[in-house]
Amino acid sequence: MKIKLFITGVISYVAMLFSFFYYSMAQSARTTPEYNIYRDAAMRHVDLLYNTNLHVDPAQINTYLGFFIISSVVLPLSNIIKTALTKLIPKEPLNVGPGVKTGLSIRIDNPTQLGSDLVVTAVAAIAAYPVPSIIIDMGTATTFSVINDKRQYIGGAIAPGAAVALNSLSSQTSQLPFISLEAPKHVIGSNTIDCMKSGSLFGNAAMIDGMIRRIRKELGENAIVVATGGIASAILPYCEENISYDPDLMLKGLALIYKKNQTR
């Protein structure tokens, strides 16, 4: 039990630490000196954790931690997270990117531009759902990935995430307050806050419905739709299209990719 708690705690701590690190950078001008200050501060916390933990036997970690894989679209942080975790856990991680086998056939103008998060969710969706399919990932951005009937990734669309758009609306105006992303009682708001909630939540749901219909029309097929991402559970109840919700799609894809890259 001790080793399981140690592993869970380390991974949760490092994820929280670097999420805060990136958030702090996002609030600044992202100059090189500031970047180095935030990075070094984060790594000092990692060193502190390393020096004060129970120094669990690496053999025990290898027993309980089957594998270690990273998918990150925040490039400045990818190597830092890898360094932090490998310092705390004696495992060499697999980083989803060039040279990693995914089994995904990518048919876009420049396959190298496709984010690793989109690759991972596409791999998972193709393995678990019929094709053609539309994969919607709702997080910082709302992304649409389209898989054709030949199981090929043929493109998609990217829109601002609901929470990002809502925060931008408040930060870029003088009289609109910061509010939470939750549904008002009515679509037609009778006050400023309810109007913002309606536009943010119902507006995003309508955008998703509209994009699904447009993608299906262009495909000429009735593609199934699966959604994932941190904000999906807040928006999907208000969508009119039939959308399957798979909160673990990313984790499933990471596991599949890891298995594809194991030597036999």
mmCIF file of C-alpha atoms in Angstrom:
data_model
loop_
_atom_site.group_PDB
_atom_site.id
_atom_site.type_symbol
_atom_site.label_atom_id
_atom_site.label_comp_id
_atom_site.label_asym_id
_atom_site.label_seq_id
_atom_site.Cartn_x
_atom_site.Cartn_y
_atom_site.Cartn_z
ATOM 1 C CA MET A 1 0.000 0.000 0.000
ATOM 2 C CA LYS A 2 2.875 2.386 0.838
ATOM 3 C CA ILE A 3 4.428 2.044 -2.623
ATOM 4 C CA LYS A 4 1.075 2.543 -4.370
ATOM 5 C CA LEU A 5 0.425 5.701 -2.379
ATOM 6 C CA PHE A 6 3.963 6.923 -3.090
ATOM 7 C CA ILE A 7 3.574 6.489 -6.864
ATOM 8 C CA THR A 8 0.128 8.097 -6.912
ATOM 9 C CA GLY A 9 1.343 10.980 -4.781
ATOM 10 C CA VAL A 10 4.430 11.631 -6.895
ATOM 11 C CA ILE A 11 2.536 11.670 -10.189
ATOM 12 C CA SER A 12 -0.264 13.857 -8.777
ATOM 13 C CA TYR A 13 2.233 16.257 -7.215
ATOM 14 C CA VAL A 14 4.313 16.683 -10.354
ATOM 15 C CA ALA A 15 1.204 17.130 -12.519
ATOM 16 C CA MET A 16 -0.130 19.802 -10.153
ATOM 17 C CA LEU A 17 3.254 21.476 -9.879
ATOM 18 C CA PHE A 18 3.786 21.869 -13.590
ATOM 19 C CA SER A 19 0.178 22.816 -14.242
ATOM 20 C CA PHE A 20 0.768 25.730 -11.876
ATOM 21 C CA PHE A 21 4.092 26.414 -13.585
ATOM 22 C CA TYR A 22 2.455 26.687 -17.004
ATOM 23 C CA TYR A 23 -0.425 28.759 -15.645
ATOM 24 C CA SER A 24 2.070 31.180 -14.107
ATOM 25 C CA MET A 25 3.891 31.438 -17.422
ATOM 26 C CA ALA A 26 0.616 32.048 -19.249
ATOM 27 C CA GLN A 27 -0.079 35.017 -16.993
ATOM 28 C CA SER A 28 3.308 36.595 -17.756
ATOM 29 C CA ALA A 29 4.920 37.807 -20.956
ATOM 30 C CA ARG A 30 6.753 34.457 -21.225
ATOM 31 C CA THR A 31 10.165 36.046 -21.509
ATOM 32 C CA THR A 32 13.183 33.753 -21.210
ATOM 33 C CA PRO A 33 14.288 35.034 -17.768
ATOM 34 C CA GLU A 34 10.775 34.618 -16.365
ATOM 35 C CA TYR A 35 10.494 31.176 -17.920
ATOM 36 C CA ASN A 36 13.764 30.105 -16.263
ATOM 37 C CA ILE A 37 12.655 31.470 -12.886
ATOM 38 C CA TYR A 38 9.372 29.527 -12.921
ATOM 39 C CA ARG A 39 11.072 26.391 -14.275
ATOM 40 C CA ASP A 40 13.810 26.476 -11.638
ATOM 41 C CA ALA A 41 11.261 27.039 -8.888
ATOM 42 C CA ALA A 42 9.295 24.010 -10.027
ATOM 43 C CA MET A 43 12.421 21.843 -10.174
ATOM 44 C CA ARG A 44 13.427 22.939 -6.654
ATOM 45 C CA HIS A 45 10.117 21.535 -5.438
ATOM 46 C CA VAL A 46 10.910 18.274 -7.230
ATOM 47 C CA ASP A 47 14.333 18.172 -5.551
ATOM 48 C CA LEU A 48 12.696 18.798 -2.175
ATOM 49 C CA LEU A 49 10.244 15.961 -2.713
ATOM 50 C CA TYR A 50 13.055 13.665 -3.841
ATOM 51 C CA ASN A 51 15.179 14.447 -0.798
ATOM 52 C CA THR A 52 12.341 13.984 1.697
ATOM 53 C CA ASN A 53 10.492 10.946 0.317
ATOM 54 C CA LEU A 54 10.903 7.414 1.611
ATOM 55 C CA HIS A 55 13.345 6.399 -1.181
ATOM 56 C CA VAL A 56 11.324 3.372 -2.161
ATOM 57 C CA ASP A 57 13.187 0.422 -3.669
ATOM 58 C CA PRO A 58 13.187 0.830 -7.505
ATOM 59 C CA ALA A 59 12.320 -2.862 -7.856
ATOM 60 C CA GLN A 60 9.095 -2.230 -5.970
ATOM 61 C CA ILE A 61 8.220 0.670 -8.261
ATOM 62 C CA ASN A 62 8.862 -1.485 -11.325
ATOM 63 C CA THR A 63 6.464 -4.062 -9.890
ATOM 64 C CA TYR A 64 3.588 -1.671 -9.317
ATOM 65 C CA LEU A 65 4.186 0.875 -12.083
ATOM 66 C CA GLY A 66 3.812 -1.098 -15.307
ATOM 67 C CA PHE A 67 4.779 1.700 -17.687
ATOM 68 C CA PHE A 68 5.361 5.411 -17.981
ATOM 69 C CA ILE A 69 4.214 7.390 -21.037
ATOM 70 C CA ILE A 70 3.838 11.124 -21.659
ATOM 71 C CA SER A 71 1.751 13.035 -24.174
ATOM 72 C CA SER A 72 2.255 16.793 -24.009
ATOM 73 C CA VAL A 73 1.463 19.616 -26.428
ATOM 74 C CA VAL A 74 3.180 22.194 -24.206
ATOM 75 C CA LEU A 75 6.603 21.729 -25.754
ATOM 76 C CA PRO A 76 8.634 23.829 -23.271
ATOM 77 C CA LEU A 77 7.367 21.597 -20.469
ATOM 78 C CA SER A 78 7.725 18.150 -22.054
ATOM 79 C CA ASN A 79 11.397 17.618 -21.227
ATOM 80 C CA ILE A 80 11.032 19.281 -17.835
ATOM 81 C CA ILE A 81 8.200 16.964 -16.823
ATOM 82 C CA LYS A 82 10.195 13.989 -18.090
ATOM 83 C CA THR A 83 13.236 15.071 -16.069
ATOM 84 C CA ALA A 84 11.164 15.648 -12.941
ATOM 85 C CA LEU A 85 9.366 12.318 -13.067
ATOM 86 C CA THR A 86 12.430 10.248 -13.937
ATOM 87 C CA LYS A 87 14.220 11.830 -11.003
ATOM 88 C CA LEU A 88 11.427 10.780 -8.667
ATOM 89 C CA ILE A 89 10.563 7.454 -10.279
ATOM 90 C CA PRO A 90 13.346 5.270 -11.753
ATOM 91 C CA LYS A 91 11.530 4.606 -15.009
ATOM 92 C CA GLU A 92 12.354 5.787 -18.533
ATOM 93 C CA PRO A 93 9.176 7.268 -20.025
ATOM 94 C CA LEU A 94 7.945 6.972 -23.582
ATOM 95 C CA ASN A 95 7.162 10.417 -24.993
ATOM 96 C CA VAL A 96 4.545 10.414 -27.764
ATOM 97 C CA GLY A 97 6.112 12.138 -30.754
ATOM 98 C CA PRO A 98 8.284 11.537 -33.814
ATOM 99 C CA GLY A 99 9.691 8.028 -33.933
ATOM 100 C CA VAL A 100 6.996 6.527 -31.717
ATOM 101 C CA LYS A 101 4.808 3.858 -33.309
ATOM 102 C CA THR A 102 1.116 4.734 -33.157
ATOM 103 C CA GLY A 103 -0.394 2.737 -36.009
ATOM 104 C CA LEU A 104 -2.336 5.844 -37.049
ATOM 105 C CA SER A 105 -2.536 6.666 -40.748
ATOM 106 C CA ILE A 106 -2.445 10.475 -40.917
ATOM 107 C CA ARG A 107 -3.725 12.007 -44.162
ATOM 108 C CA ILE A 108 -3.313 15.746 -43.667
ATOM 109 C CA ASP A 109 -1.104 18.351 -45.364
ATOM 110 C CA ASN A 110 1.696 18.062 -42.800
ATOM 111 C CA PRO A 111 1.362 15.027 -40.484
ATOM 112 C CA THR A 112 4.130 16.335 -38.208
ATOM 113 C CA GLN A 113 1.877 19.245 -37.199
ATOM 114 C CA LEU A 114 -0.733 16.967 -35.647
ATOM 115 C CA GLY A 115 -0.659 17.341 -31.870
ATOM 116 C CA SER A 116 0.198 14.278 -29.826
ATOM 117 C CA ASP A 117 -3.064 14.625 -27.888
ATOM 118 C CA LEU A 118 -5.049 14.309 -31.116
ATOM 119 C CA VAL A 119 -2.965 11.324 -32.164
ATOM 120 C CA VAL A 120 -3.565 9.562 -28.853
ATOM 121 C CA THR A 121 -7.335 10.071 -28.769
ATOM 122 C CA ALA A 122 -7.623 9.042 -32.424
ATOM 123 C CA VAL A 123 -5.754 5.787 -31.738
ATOM 124 C CA ALA A 124 -8.095 5.035 -28.838
ATOM 125 C CA ALA A 125 -11.259 5.911 -30.749
ATOM 126 C CA ILE A 126 -10.343 3.791 -33.777
ATOM 127 C CA ALA A 127 -9.729 0.821 -31.480
ATOM 128 C CA ALA A 128 -12.983 1.199 -29.549
ATOM 129 C CA TYR A 129 -15.575 2.712 -31.902
ATOM 130 C CA PRO A 130 -16.899 2.173 -35.443
ATOM 131 C CA VAL A 131 -15.645 4.345 -38.302
ATOM 132 C CA PRO A 132 -16.154 6.868 -39.738
ATOM 133 C CA SER A 133 -16.016 8.848 -36.535
ATOM 134 C CA ILE A 134 -15.712 12.344 -35.134
ATOM 135 C CA ILE A 135 -13.649 12.754 -31.968
ATOM 136 C CA ILE A 136 -14.265 15.871 -29.889
ATOM 137 C CA ASP A 137 -11.809 16.812 -27.158
ATOM 138 C CA MET A 138 -13.038 19.631 -24.928
ATOM 139 C CA GLY A 139 -10.308 21.288 -22.918
ATOM 140 C CA THR A 140 -8.230 24.435 -23.397
ATOM 141 C CA ALA A 141 -9.315 24.133 -27.023
ATOM 142 C CA THR A 142 -12.284 22.259 -28.440
ATOM 143 C CA THR A 143 -10.874 20.029 -31.158
ATOM 144 C CA PHE A 144 -12.640 17.944 -33.775
ATOM 145 C CA SER A 145 -10.767 14.993 -35.289
ATOM 146 C CA VAL A 146 -12.243 13.162 -38.255
ATOM 147 C CA ILE A 147 -11.569 9.498 -39.038
ATOM 148 C CA ASN A 148 -12.804 8.171 -42.390
ATOM 149 C CA ASP A 149 -14.139 4.709 -43.193
ATOM 150 C CA LYS A 150 -10.584 3.551 -43.989
ATOM 151 C CA ARG A 151 -9.531 4.319 -40.402
ATOM 152 C CA GLN A 152 -7.433 7.262 -41.582
ATOM 153 C CA TYR A 153 -7.082 10.607 -39.801
ATOM 154 C CA ILE A 154 -8.140 13.090 -42.496
ATOM 155 C CA GLY A 155 -8.320 16.383 -40.605
ATOM 156 C CA GLY A 156 -10.539 18.312 -38.253
ATOM 157 C CA ALA A 157 -11.186 21.678 -36.671
ATOM 158 C CA ILE A 158 -10.009 23.682 -33.669
ATOM 159 C CA ALA A 159 -12.096 26.169 -31.683
ATOM 160 C CA PRO A 160 -11.416 28.050 -28.440
ATOM 161 C CA GLY A 161 -12.308 25.991 -25.387
ATOM 162 C CA ALA A 162 -15.459 27.039 -23.561
ATOM 163 C CA ALA A 163 -13.647 28.017 -20.354
ATOM 164 C CA VAL A 164 -10.861 29.817 -22.220
ATOM 165 C CA ALA A 165 -13.376 31.803 -24.271
ATOM 166 C CA LEU A 166 -15.384 32.680 -21.174
ATOM 167 C CA ASN A 167 -12.303 33.871 -19.268
ATOM 168 C CA SER A 168 -11.157 35.854 -22.289
ATOM 169 C CA LEU A 169 -14.556 37.517 -22.498
ATOM 170 C CA SER A 170 -14.252 38.687 -18.905
ATOM 171 C CA SER A 171 -10.592 39.697 -19.065
ATOM 172 C CA GLN A 172 -10.944 41.643 -22.326
ATOM 173 C CA THR A 173 -13.984 43.677 -21.301
ATOM 174 C CA SER A 174 -14.431 46.235 -18.551
ATOM 175 C CA GLN A 175 -17.881 45.366 -17.210
ATOM 176 C CA LEU A 176 -18.282 41.611 -17.661
ATOM 177 C CA PRO A 177 -17.387 39.656 -14.513
ATOM 178 C CA PHE A 178 -15.522 36.364 -14.180
ATOM 179 C CA ILE A 179 -18.091 33.589 -13.731
ATOM 180 C CA SER A 180 -18.177 29.806 -13.560
ATOM 181 C CA LEU A 181 -19.158 27.656 -16.520
ATOM 182 C CA GLU A 182 -22.623 26.483 -15.541
ATOM 183 C CA ALA A 183 -26.071 26.480 -17.108
ATOM 184 C CA PRO A 184 -28.611 29.227 -16.415
ATOM 185 C CA LYS A 185 -32.285 28.375 -15.993
ATOM 186 C CA HIS A 186 -33.210 29.838 -19.368
ATOM 187 C CA VAL A 187 -31.549 30.351 -22.741
ATOM 188 C CA ILE A 188 -32.847 33.926 -22.770
ATOM 189 C CA GLY A 189 -30.992 35.525 -19.895
ATOM 190 C CA SER A 190 -32.560 38.310 -17.859
ATOM 191 C CA ASN A 191 -29.324 39.583 -16.337
ATOM 192 C CA THR A 192 -25.675 39.921 -17.346
ATOM 193 C CA ILE A 193 -24.414 36.787 -15.617
ATOM 194 C CA ASP A 194 -27.182 34.556 -16.989
ATOM 195 C CA CYS A 195 -26.637 36.004 -20.464
ATOM 196 C CA MET A 196 -22.940 35.119 -20.243
ATOM 197 C CA LYS A 197 -23.732 31.628 -18.984
ATOM 198 C CA SER A 198 -26.240 31.071 -21.764
ATOM 199 C CA GLY A 199 -23.892 32.208 -24.486
ATOM 200 C CA SER A 200 -20.955 30.251 -23.113
ATOM 201 C CA LEU A 201 -22.692 26.945 -22.361
ATOM 202 C CA PHE A 202 -25.601 26.768 -24.808
ATOM 203 C CA GLY A 203 -23.550 28.568 -27.439
ATOM 204 C CA ASN A 204 -20.772 25.976 -27.221
ATOM 205 C CA ALA A 205 -23.287 23.131 -27.301
ATOM 206 C CA ALA A 206 -24.869 24.637 -30.428
ATOM 207 C CA MET A 207 -21.428 25.075 -32.006
ATOM 208 C CA ILE A 208 -20.637 21.417 -31.400
ATOM 209 C CA ASP A 209 -23.977 20.293 -32.840
ATOM 210 C CA GLY A 210 -23.459 22.520 -35.864
ATOM 211 C CA MET A 211 -19.922 21.300 -36.496
ATOM 212 C CA ILE A 212 -21.024 17.672 -36.278
ATOM 213 C CA ARG A 213 -23.703 18.268 -38.910
ATOM 214 C CA ARG A 214 -21.307 20.139 -41.203
ATOM 215 C CA ILE A 215 -18.604 17.463 -40.901
ATOM 216 C CA ARG A 216 -21.103 14.689 -41.619
ATOM 217 C CA LYS A 217 -22.384 16.586 -44.640
ATOM 218 C CA GLU A 218 -18.865 17.023 -46.025
ATOM 219 C CA LEU A 219 -18.012 13.383 -45.344
ATOM 220 C CA GLY A 220 -21.228 12.209 -46.925
ATOM 221 C CA GLU A 221 -21.594 9.675 -44.116
ATOM 222 C CA ASN A 222 -23.282 9.483 -40.739
ATOM 223 C CA ALA A 223 -20.137 9.353 -38.623
ATOM 224 C CA ILE A 224 -20.458 8.383 -34.971
ATOM 225 C CA VAL A 225 -19.311 10.950 -32.413
ATOM 226 C CA VAL A 226 -17.292 10.421 -29.251
ATOM 227 C CA ALA A 227 -16.282 13.180 -26.857
ATOM 228 C CA THR A 228 -13.697 13.458 -24.111
ATOM 229 C CA GLY A 229 -11.893 16.199 -22.180
ATOM 230 C CA GLY A 230 -12.237 18.036 -18.909
ATOM 231 C CA ILE A 231 -15.134 20.278 -19.948
ATOM 232 C CA ALA A 232 -17.105 17.684 -21.921
ATOM 233 C CA SER A 233 -19.299 16.624 -19.001
ATOM 234 C CA ALA A 234 -20.483 20.228 -18.539
ATOM 235 C CA ILE A 235 -21.446 20.809 -22.180
ATOM 236 C CA LEU A 236 -22.616 17.446 -23.551
ATOM 237 C CA PRO A 237 -25.953 17.398 -21.659
ATOM 238 C CA TYR A 238 -27.007 20.426 -23.697
ATOM 239 C CA CYS A 239 -26.012 19.063 -27.117
ATOM 240 C CA GLU A 240 -28.794 17.786 -29.385
ATOM 241 C CA GLU A 241 -26.675 15.335 -31.383
ATOM 242 C CA ASN A 242 -26.063 11.794 -30.146
ATOM 243 C CA ILE A 243 -22.555 11.905 -28.638
ATOM 244 C CA SER A 244 -20.824 9.141 -26.681
ATOM 245 C CA TYR A 245 -18.846 10.354 -23.677
ATOM 246 C CA ASP A 246 -15.541 8.607 -22.955
ATOM 247 C CA PRO A 247 -13.642 10.438 -20.182
ATOM 248 C CA ASP A 248 -10.743 7.949 -20.321
ATOM 249 C CA LEU A 249 -10.137 8.094 -24.071
ATOM 250 C CA MET A 250 -6.701 9.690 -23.662
ATOM 251 C CA LEU A 251 -5.560 7.096 -21.114
ATOM 252 C CA LYS A 252 -6.781 4.256 -23.325
ATOM 253 C CA GLY A 253 -4.854 5.669 -26.275
ATOM 254 C CA LEU A 254 -1.674 6.054 -24.241
ATOM 255 C CA ALA A 255 -1.891 2.417 -23.134
ATOM 256 C CA LEU A 256 -2.382 1.237 -26.722
ATOM 257 C CA ILE A 257 0.568 3.277 -28.004
ATOM 258 C CA TYR A 258 2.815 2.034 -25.234
ATOM 259 C CA LYS A 259 1.987 -1.578 -26.116
ATOM 260 C CA LYS A 260 2.739 -0.918 -29.803
ATOM 261 C CA ASN A 261 6.236 0.240 -28.861
ATOM 262 C CA GLN A 262 7.263 -2.715 -26.717
ATOM 263 C CA THR A 263 9.921 -4.995 -28.204
ATOM 264 C CA ARG A 264 9.040 -8.645 -28.422
#
